[in-house]
Amino acid sequence: MPPTDPTHAPEPVARVERLVKIHRSDTSEVQALRGVDARFAAGVVTALVGPSGSGKSSLLRILALMDTPSAGTVVVAGTDTTSASPAEIRRIRRDVLGIVRQRPTHNLYPQLDVVGHLRQASAQRGLGRRERDAVVAHLLDTVGLAHRRRSRPAQLSGGEQQRLAVATAMVGTPALVLADEPTAELDRESAAAVVELLGAAGRAGAGVVVATHDPAVVAAADVVYTLHHGTLTSETGTATGVTHTVIDDAGRLQLPPEVLARFPSRRATMAIVDDTVVLRPEEPS
Ligand code: ADP
Ligand code: MG
């Protein structure tokens, strides 16, 4: 362990370093993540945005320990998951992770009613009986499903199903909540309810990571990470409005499209003026 440096940011709930994911099939090879460095802090809602195919789901599945990286480091709740034992992985899944999938029905069991889902999640989290009843009552209230406690998924609207999915993921207040396009199939009102719940998880101290195309989710996030072609290209703090372009460990910098358009020859001259680095398009010769 490195010595503690009080000037350093606290250890995040999750971080990835030089993360590479290659999806291989018999006929093809797709590099979904090309060396991503990112930190996900406690109490912070991070929106992962980027075009379809940019690697959002690949990153989330690795953070969720549903998939393993091809290279790089994944640290969740202080444990390096690439070298962790199966028992440690099980413990992280049980105690640390809360996962919400895009399809409401993929999060739910058709034969279980609303209360059944919350009880089952409580049992999986290892909560005792008394604690369990309190947690179930609290979550039913929080997600507004108390009047639906005996309904099964098929009897719920898509919005209600997804609220139940979020409630189930929040049982036991996991430190890392991961959601892949959780509002993609919801009407605006239901989406707003899900956004509110994810925000509440963040305010309660969880690190929340949400892949999304939904402007309402982005607006509610504290930080926005943009992925392009498997590379993290920018970080924006929504409170400060400041966008940081990410420079990877190899010194590579990805320019946003509007800036890239100023470099038609794809060559630049670089100068350091006082403490400012100036990039100029190569003069036509
Ligand atoms: P996003 O969630 O941003 O749309 P994904 O992480 O799903 O991006 O996909 C990134 C790239 O990896 C895409 O080119 C996608 O086709 C490819 N990909 C994702 N999962 C698999 C898989 N299981 N097998 C092969 N290719 C995959
Ligand atoms: Mg995806």
mmCIF file of C-alpha atoms and ligand atoms in Angstrom:
data_model
loop_
_atom_site.group_PDB
_atom_site.id
_atom_site.type_symbol
_atom_site.label_atom_id
_atom_site.label_comp_id
_atom_site.label_asym_id
_atom_site.label_seq_id
_atom_site.Cartn_x
_atom_site.Cartn_y
_atom_site.Cartn_z
ATOM 1 C CA MET A 1 0.000 0.000 0.000
ATOM 2 C CA PRO A 2 1.311 3.471 -0.800
ATOM 3 C CA PRO A 3 1.648 5.822 2.178
ATOM 4 C CA THR A 4 -1.462 7.884 2.802
ATOM 5 C CA ASP A 5 -1.161 11.322 1.341
ATOM 6 C CA PRO A 6 -3.710 13.697 2.871
ATOM 7 C CA THR A 7 -3.548 15.972 -0.182
ATOM 8 C CA HIS A 8 -4.777 13.132 -2.381
ATOM 9 C CA ALA A 9 -8.413 12.643 -3.208
ATOM 10 C CA PRO A 10 -9.957 9.914 -1.057
ATOM 11 C CA GLU A 11 -9.940 6.376 -2.440
ATOM 12 C CA PRO A 12 -12.889 6.192 -4.839
ATOM 13 C CA VAL A 13 -15.519 3.466 -4.615
ATOM 14 C CA ALA A 14 -14.241 2.161 -7.917
ATOM 15 C CA ARG A 15 -11.434 2.958 -10.286
ATOM 16 C CA VAL A 16 -10.141 1.511 -13.502
ATOM 17 C CA GLU A 17 -6.661 1.911 -14.913
ATOM 18 C CA ARG A 18 -5.504 1.302 -18.473
ATOM 19 C CA LEU A 19 -8.636 -0.773 -18.935
ATOM 20 C CA VAL A 20 -8.791 -2.704 -22.186
ATOM 21 C CA LYS A 21 -11.667 -4.896 -23.325
ATOM 22 C CA ILE A 22 -11.508 -6.900 -26.502
ATOM 23 C CA HIS A 23 -14.610 -8.847 -27.507
ATOM 24 C CA ARG A 24 -13.502 -11.832 -29.562
ATOM 25 C CA SER A 25 -15.598 -14.145 -31.636
ATOM 26 C CA ASP A 26 -14.569 -16.756 -34.204
ATOM 27 C CA THR A 27 -14.626 -14.223 -36.982
ATOM 28 C CA SER A 28 -14.001 -10.835 -35.446
ATOM 29 C CA GLU A 29 -12.326 -8.865 -32.740
ATOM 30 C CA VAL A 30 -13.730 -5.623 -31.348
ATOM 31 C CA GLN A 31 -11.695 -3.425 -29.055
ATOM 32 C CA ALA A 32 -14.511 -1.999 -26.938
ATOM 33 C CA LEU A 33 -12.266 -0.251 -24.371
ATOM 34 C CA ARG A 34 -8.855 1.085 -25.359
ATOM 35 C CA GLY A 35 -7.071 2.007 -22.158
ATOM 36 C CA VAL A 36 -9.598 3.777 -19.960
ATOM 37 C CA ASP A 37 -8.540 5.467 -16.715
ATOM 38 C CA ALA A 38 -11.436 6.596 -14.539
ATOM 39 C CA ARG A 39 -12.354 7.082 -10.897
ATOM 40 C CA PHE A 40 -15.834 6.846 -9.426
ATOM 41 C CA ALA A 41 -16.154 8.630 -6.105
ATOM 42 C CA ALA A 42 -18.508 7.978 -3.201
ATOM 43 C CA GLY A 43 -21.524 10.265 -3.157
ATOM 44 C CA VAL A 44 -21.079 11.214 -6.799
ATOM 45 C CA VAL A 45 -23.470 10.441 -9.649
ATOM 46 C CA THR A 46 -21.465 9.875 -12.821
ATOM 47 C CA ALA A 47 -23.201 9.802 -16.194
ATOM 48 C CA LEU A 48 -21.405 7.769 -18.866
ATOM 49 C CA VAL A 49 -22.294 9.151 -22.251
ATOM 50 C CA GLY A 50 -21.125 8.523 -25.790
ATOM 51 C CA PRO A 51 -22.487 7.196 -29.048
ATOM 52 C CA SER A 52 -23.842 3.707 -29.306
ATOM 53 C CA GLY A 53 -20.893 1.286 -29.474
ATOM 54 C CA SER A 54 -18.521 3.611 -27.600
ATOM 55 C CA GLY A 55 -18.000 1.124 -24.780
ATOM 56 C CA LYS A 56 -20.401 2.255 -22.043
ATOM 57 C CA SER A 57 -21.939 -1.154 -21.421
ATOM 58 C CA SER A 58 -18.554 -2.877 -21.618
ATOM 59 C CA LEU A 59 -17.230 -0.572 -18.889
ATOM 60 C CA LEU A 60 -20.317 -1.028 -16.717
ATOM 61 C CA ARG A 61 -20.278 -4.814 -17.063
ATOM 62 C CA ILE A 62 -16.664 -4.879 -15.924
ATOM 63 C CA LEU A 63 -17.412 -2.595 -12.953
ATOM 64 C CA ALA A 64 -20.359 -4.890 -12.151
ATOM 65 C CA LEU A 65 -17.994 -7.898 -12.183
ATOM 66 C CA MET A 66 -20.190 -9.451 -14.864
ATOM 67 C CA ASP A 67 -17.285 -9.459 -17.288
ATOM 68 C CA THR A 68 -13.503 -9.440 -16.991
ATOM 69 C CA PRO A 69 -11.134 -7.007 -18.679
ATOM 70 C CA SER A 70 -8.640 -8.073 -21.347
ATOM 71 C CA ALA A 71 -6.024 -5.908 -19.644
ATOM 72 C CA GLY A 72 -5.804 -3.258 -16.981
ATOM 73 C CA THR A 73 -6.840 -2.852 -13.375
ATOM 74 C CA VAL A 74 -10.286 -2.711 -11.787
ATOM 75 C CA VAL A 75 -10.468 -1.782 -8.131
ATOM 76 C CA VAL A 76 -13.863 -1.959 -6.429
ATOM 77 C CA ALA A 77 -14.229 -0.988 -2.771
ATOM 78 C CA GLY A 78 -10.482 -1.216 -2.311
ATOM 79 C CA THR A 79 -10.132 -4.701 -3.812
ATOM 80 C CA ASP A 80 -8.234 -5.349 -7.017
ATOM 81 C CA THR A 81 -10.856 -7.524 -8.677
ATOM 82 C CA THR A 82 -8.505 -8.861 -11.338
ATOM 83 C CA SER A 83 -6.531 -10.736 -8.677
ATOM 84 C CA ALA A 84 -9.323 -11.314 -6.134
ATOM 85 C CA SER A 85 -10.427 -14.795 -5.089
ATOM 86 C CA PRO A 86 -13.898 -16.073 -6.053
ATOM 87 C CA ALA A 87 -14.946 -15.625 -2.407
ATOM 88 C CA GLU A 88 -13.892 -11.966 -2.453
ATOM 89 C CA ILE A 89 -15.758 -11.430 -5.722
ATOM 90 C CA ARG A 90 -18.882 -12.971 -4.178
ATOM 91 C CA ARG A 91 -18.538 -10.710 -1.150
ATOM 92 C CA ILE A 92 -18.257 -7.598 -3.331
ATOM 93 C CA ARG A 93 -21.304 -8.662 -5.352
ATOM 94 C CA ARG A 94 -23.290 -9.248 -2.181
ATOM 95 C CA ASP A 95 -22.192 -6.264 -0.097
ATOM 96 C CA VAL A 96 -21.014 -3.536 -2.463
ATOM 97 C CA LEU A 97 -22.823 -3.675 -5.804
ATOM 98 C CA GLY A 98 -26.326 -2.611 -6.769
ATOM 99 C CA ILE A 99 -27.128 -3.250 -10.418
ATOM 100 C CA VAL A 100 -29.969 -1.980 -12.619
ATOM 101 C CA ARG A 101 -30.322 -3.230 -16.193
ATOM 102 C CA GLN A 102 -31.950 -1.397 -19.074
ATOM 103 C CA ARG A 103 -34.928 -3.710 -19.610
ATOM 104 C CA PRO A 104 -37.208 -3.472 -16.597
ATOM 105 C CA THR A 105 -38.165 -7.144 -16.940
ATOM 106 C CA HIS A 106 -34.510 -8.262 -16.967
ATOM 107 C CA ASN A 107 -34.231 -7.005 -13.419
ATOM 108 C CA LEU A 108 -37.227 -8.918 -12.113
ATOM 109 C CA TYR A 109 -38.617 -12.392 -11.462
ATOM 110 C CA PRO A 110 -42.087 -13.006 -12.934
ATOM 111 C CA GLN A 111 -43.260 -15.172 -10.034
ATOM 112 C CA LEU A 112 -42.238 -12.797 -7.229
ATOM 113 C CA ASP A 113 -44.397 -9.886 -6.091
ATOM 114 C CA VAL A 114 -42.998 -6.481 -5.142
ATOM 115 C CA VAL A 115 -42.421 -7.357 -1.501
ATOM 116 C CA GLY A 116 -40.978 -10.715 -2.552
ATOM 117 C CA HIS A 117 -38.313 -8.976 -4.630
ATOM 118 C CA LEU A 118 -37.280 -6.754 -1.752
ATOM 119 C CA ARG A 119 -37.249 -9.648 0.725
ATOM 120 C CA GLN A 120 -35.195 -11.815 -1.579
ATOM 121 C CA ALA A 121 -32.686 -8.998 -2.105
ATOM 122 C CA SER A 122 -32.523 -8.490 1.665
ATOM 123 C CA ALA A 123 -31.805 -12.169 2.202
ATOM 124 C CA GLN A 124 -29.111 -12.097 -0.478
ATOM 125 C CA ARG A 125 -27.538 -9.110 1.247
ATOM 126 C CA GLY A 126 -27.535 -11.051 4.499
ATOM 127 C CA LEU A 127 -29.885 -8.711 6.388
ATOM 128 C CA GLY A 128 -31.524 -10.057 9.527
ATOM 129 C CA ARG A 129 -35.278 -10.460 9.765
ATOM 130 C CA ARG A 130 -36.049 -7.302 11.730
ATOM 131 C CA GLU A 131 -33.733 -5.182 9.647
ATOM 132 C CA ARG A 132 -35.266 -6.709 6.536
ATOM 133 C CA ASP A 133 -38.815 -5.630 7.405
ATOM 134 C CA ALA A 134 -37.661 -2.084 8.097
ATOM 135 C CA VAL A 135 -35.703 -1.925 4.848
ATOM 136 C CA VAL A 136 -38.615 -3.287 2.816
ATOM 137 C CA ALA A 137 -41.062 -0.792 4.337
ATOM 138 C CA HIS A 138 -38.668 2.099 3.812
ATOM 139 C CA LEU A 139 -37.931 1.231 0.189
ATOM 140 C CA LEU A 140 -41.597 0.630 -0.681
ATOM 141 C CA ASP A 141 -42.262 4.127 0.547
ATOM 142 C CA THR A 142 -39.251 5.688 -1.144
ATOM 143 C CA VAL A 143 -40.098 4.307 -4.580
ATOM 144 C CA GLY A 144 -43.838 4.829 -4.177
ATOM 145 C CA LEU A 145 -44.852 1.187 -4.506
ATOM 146 C CA ALA A 146 -46.431 0.603 -1.109
ATOM 147 C CA HIS A 147 -49.876 0.268 -2.738
ATOM 148 C CA ARG A 148 -48.404 -2.285 -5.180
ATOM 149 C CA ARG A 149 -46.743 -4.502 -2.608
ATOM 150 C CA ARG A 150 -48.579 -7.654 -3.704
ATOM 151 C CA SER A 151 -48.301 -7.067 -7.464
ATOM 152 C CA ARG A 152 -46.137 -9.202 -9.711
ATOM 153 C CA PRO A 153 -44.043 -7.634 -12.496
ATOM 154 C CA ALA A 154 -46.639 -8.426 -15.181
ATOM 155 C CA GLN A 155 -49.169 -6.359 -13.227
ATOM 156 C CA LEU A 156 -46.866 -3.325 -13.030
ATOM 157 C CA SER A 157 -46.254 -0.619 -15.614
ATOM 158 C CA GLY A 158 -42.761 -0.341 -17.103
ATOM 159 C CA GLY A 159 -42.083 2.625 -14.848
ATOM 160 C CA GLU A 160 -43.218 0.743 -11.762
ATOM 161 C CA GLN A 161 -41.122 -2.257 -12.775
ATOM 162 C CA GLN A 162 -38.024 -0.122 -13.103
ATOM 163 C CA ARG A 163 -38.710 1.644 -9.782
ATOM 164 C CA LEU A 164 -38.901 -1.809 -8.224
ATOM 165 C CA ALA A 165 -35.629 -2.756 -9.938
ATOM 166 C CA VAL A 166 -33.927 0.317 -8.511
ATOM 167 C CA ALA A 167 -35.392 -0.372 -5.061
ATOM 168 C CA THR A 168 -34.134 -3.954 -5.241
ATOM 169 C CA ALA A 169 -30.666 -2.741 -6.211
ATOM 170 C CA MET A 170 -30.666 -0.311 -3.263
ATOM 171 C CA VAL A 171 -31.429 -2.881 -0.564
ATOM 172 C CA GLY A 172 -28.629 -2.791 1.981
ATOM 173 C CA THR A 173 -27.374 0.596 0.642
ATOM 174 C CA PRO A 174 -24.683 -0.702 -1.713
ATOM 175 C CA ALA A 175 -21.631 1.530 -2.061
ATOM 176 C CA LEU A 176 -21.573 1.252 -5.855
ATOM 177 C CA VAL A 177 -24.785 1.511 -7.883
ATOM 178 C CA LEU A 178 -24.456 0.699 -11.590
ATOM 179 C CA ALA A 179 -27.232 1.313 -14.099
ATOM 180 C CA ASP A 180 -27.121 0.755 -17.858
ATOM 181 C CA GLU A 181 -29.577 3.043 -19.645
ATOM 182 C CA PRO A 182 -32.142 2.576 -16.878
ATOM 183 C CA THR A 183 -34.588 5.108 -18.312
ATOM 184 C CA ALA A 184 -34.312 4.111 -21.987
ATOM 185 C CA GLU A 185 -37.653 2.304 -22.050
ATOM 186 C CA LEU A 186 -39.584 4.608 -19.737
ATOM 187 C CA ASP A 187 -41.946 7.524 -20.266
ATOM 188 C CA ARG A 188 -40.704 10.873 -19.045
ATOM 189 C CA GLU A 189 -42.478 10.776 -15.696
ATOM 190 C CA SER A 190 -41.242 7.296 -14.787
ATOM 191 C CA ALA A 191 -37.768 8.260 -15.968
ATOM 192 C CA ALA A 192 -37.833 11.266 -13.650
ATOM 193 C CA ALA A 193 -38.720 8.985 -10.728
ATOM 194 C CA VAL A 194 -35.795 6.674 -11.530
ATOM 195 C CA VAL A 195 -33.426 9.638 -11.874
ATOM 196 C CA GLU A 196 -34.598 10.902 -8.496
ATOM 197 C CA LEU A 197 -33.923 7.500 -6.896
ATOM 198 C CA LEU A 198 -30.422 7.294 -8.354
ATOM 199 C CA GLY A 199 -29.740 10.840 -7.138
ATOM 200 C CA ALA A 200 -30.945 9.838 -3.684
ATOM 201 C CA ALA A 201 -28.515 6.899 -3.691
ATOM 202 C CA GLY A 202 -25.728 9.351 -4.489
ATOM 203 C CA ARG A 203 -26.784 11.740 -1.712
ATOM 204 C CA ALA A 204 -26.845 8.774 0.655
ATOM 205 C CA GLY A 205 -23.174 8.224 -0.142
ATOM 206 C CA ALA A 206 -23.115 5.657 -2.947
ATOM 207 C CA GLY A 207 -20.981 6.032 -6.017
ATOM 208 C CA VAL A 208 -23.551 5.911 -8.827
ATOM 209 C CA VAL A 209 -22.563 5.221 -12.438
ATOM 210 C CA VAL A 210 -25.241 5.488 -15.117
ATOM 211 C CA ALA A 211 -24.742 4.860 -18.821
ATOM 212 C CA THR A 212 -27.290 6.981 -20.610
ATOM 213 C CA HIS A 213 -28.465 8.918 -23.650
ATOM 214 C CA ASP A 214 -31.133 10.639 -21.578
ATOM 215 C CA PRO A 215 -30.621 14.402 -21.093
ATOM 216 C CA ALA A 216 -32.605 14.213 -17.833
ATOM 217 C CA VAL A 217 -30.105 11.721 -16.407
ATOM 218 C CA VAL A 218 -27.160 13.805 -17.600
ATOM 219 C CA ALA A 219 -28.683 16.920 -16.021
ATOM 220 C CA ALA A 220 -28.983 15.136 -12.678
ATOM 221 C CA ALA A 221 -25.394 13.823 -12.715
ATOM 222 C CA ASP A 222 -22.527 15.443 -10.837
ATOM 223 C CA VAL A 223 -19.948 14.397 -13.390
ATOM 224 C CA VAL A 224 -20.245 13.413 -17.046
ATOM 225 C CA TYR A 225 -17.684 11.097 -18.626
ATOM 226 C CA THR A 226 -17.718 10.919 -22.414
ATOM 227 C CA LEU A 227 -16.566 7.814 -24.248
ATOM 228 C CA HIS A 228 -15.672 7.675 -27.951
ATOM 229 C CA HIS A 229 -14.483 4.476 -29.606
ATOM 230 C CA GLY A 230 -13.536 2.960 -26.267
ATOM 231 C CA THR A 231 -11.574 5.981 -25.095
ATOM 232 C CA LEU A 232 -12.570 8.347 -22.306
ATOM 233 C CA THR A 233 -12.381 11.727 -24.026
ATOM 234 C CA SER A 234 -13.714 14.236 -21.518
ATOM 235 C CA GLU A 235 -14.914 14.779 -17.972
ATOM 236 C CA THR A 236 -17.343 17.558 -17.174
ATOM 237 C CA GLY A 237 -18.315 18.668 -13.684
ATOM 238 C CA THR A 238 -21.945 19.696 -14.004
ATOM 239 C CA ALA A 239 -21.742 22.045 -10.982
ATOM 240 C CA THR A 240 -18.697 23.881 -12.338
ATOM 241 C CA GLY A 241 -19.546 23.469 -16.022
ATOM 242 C CA VAL A 242 -15.853 22.859 -16.595
ATOM 243 C CA THR A 243 -14.965 20.209 -19.165
ATOM 244 C CA HIS A 244 -11.616 18.500 -18.807
ATOM 245 C CA THR A 245 -10.187 16.817 -21.845
ATOM 246 C CA VAL A 246 -8.615 13.561 -20.754
ATOM 247 C CA ILE A 247 -4.953 12.894 -21.496
ATOM 248 C CA ASP A 248 -4.059 9.241 -21.181
ATOM 249 C CA ASP A 249 -0.863 7.838 -19.692
ATOM 250 C CA ALA A 250 0.752 7.645 -23.126
ATOM 251 C CA GLY A 251 0.182 11.404 -23.548
ATOM 252 C CA ARG A 252 -2.620 10.983 -26.075
ATOM 253 C CA LEU A 253 -5.283 13.617 -26.093
ATOM 254 C CA GLN A 254 -8.579 13.254 -27.889
ATOM 255 C CA LEU A 255 -9.976 16.454 -29.367
ATOM 256 C CA PRO A 256 -13.720 17.004 -29.514
ATOM 257 C CA PRO A 257 -15.068 16.995 -33.105
ATOM 258 C CA GLU A 258 -15.415 20.782 -33.348
ATOM 259 C CA VAL A 259 -11.767 21.257 -32.366
ATOM 260 C CA LEU A 260 -10.576 18.357 -34.497
ATOM 261 C CA ALA A 261 -12.193 20.057 -37.510
ATOM 262 C CA ARG A 262 -9.590 22.833 -37.159
ATOM 263 C CA PHE A 263 -6.816 20.338 -37.898
ATOM 264 C CA PRO A 264 -7.645 19.072 -41.394
ATOM 265 C CA SER A 265 -4.083 17.874 -42.008
ATOM 266 C CA ARG A 266 -4.064 16.098 -38.608
ATOM 267 C CA ARG A 267 -0.761 17.803 -37.777
ATOM 268 C CA ALA A 268 -0.231 20.495 -35.179
ATOM 269 C CA THR A 269 2.566 22.625 -33.861
ATOM 270 C CA MET A 270 2.809 22.869 -30.126
ATOM 271 C CA ALA A 271 4.202 25.757 -28.106
ATOM 272 C CA ILE A 272 4.302 26.529 -24.417
ATOM 273 C CA VAL A 273 3.589 30.192 -23.733
ATOM 274 C CA ASP A 274 3.914 31.060 -20.045
ATOM 275 C CA ASP A 275 1.831 28.292 -18.479
ATOM 276 C CA THR A 276 -0.379 27.741 -21.506
ATOM 277 C CA VAL A 277 0.067 25.033 -24.096
ATOM 278 C CA VAL A 278 -0.868 26.237 -27.581
ATOM 279 C CA LEU A 279 -1.765 23.812 -30.369
ATOM 280 C CA ARG A 280 -1.884 25.326 -33.861
ATOM 281 C CA PRO A 281 -2.901 23.686 -37.102
ATOM 282 C CA GLU A 282 0.093 23.088 -39.335
ATOM 283 C CA GLU A 283 0.485 25.960 -41.821
ATOM 284 C CA PRO A 284 -0.272 24.812 -45.359
ATOM 285 C CA SER A 285 3.076 24.643 -47.212
HETATM 286 P P1 ADP B 1 -22.290 1.005 -25.765
HETATM 287 O O1 ADP B 1 -22.890 0.470 -24.523
HETATM 288 O O2 ADP B 1 -21.635 2.347 -25.600
HETATM 289 O O3 ADP B 1 -23.259 1.025 -26.905
HETATM 290 P P2 ADP B 1 -20.794 -1.498 -25.868
HETATM 291 O O4 ADP B 1 -19.870 -1.574 -24.724
HETATM 292 O O5 ADP B 1 -22.051 -2.282 -25.806
HETATM 293 O O6 ADP B 1 -21.092 0.049 -26.206
HETATM 294 O O7 ADP B 1 -20.037 -1.962 -27.191
HETATM 295 C C1 ADP B 1 -18.746 -1.498 -27.542
HETATM 296 C C2 ADP B 1 -18.292 -2.267 -28.777
HETATM 297 O O8 ADP B 1 -18.070 -3.622 -28.429
HETATM 298 C C3 ADP B 1 -19.309 -2.280 -29.903
HETATM 299 O O9 ADP B 1 -18.597 -2.246 -31.118
HETATM 300 C C4 ADP B 1 -20.018 -3.599 -29.716
HETATM 301 O O10 ADP B 1 -20.508 -4.077 -30.942
HETATM 302 C C5 ADP B 1 -18.897 -4.485 -29.196
HETATM 303 N N1 ADP B 1 -19.399 -5.540 -28.295
HETATM 304 C C6 ADP B 1 -20.009 -5.372 -27.108
HETATM 305 N N2 ADP B 1 -20.293 -6.548 -26.519
HETATM 306 C C7 ADP B 1 -19.842 -7.503 -27.366
HETATM 307 C C8 ADP B 1 -19.824 -8.930 -27.353
HETATM 308 N N3 ADP B 1 -20.317 -9.611 -26.319
HETATM 309 N N4 ADP B 1 -19.269 -9.569 -28.415
HETATM 310 C C9 ADP B 1 -18.747 -8.887 -29.449
HETATM 311 N N5 ADP B 1 -18.730 -7.560 -29.538
HETATM 312 C C10 ADP B 1 -19.262 -6.858 -28.519
HETATM 313 MG MG MG B 2 -24.830 -0.075 -24.057
#
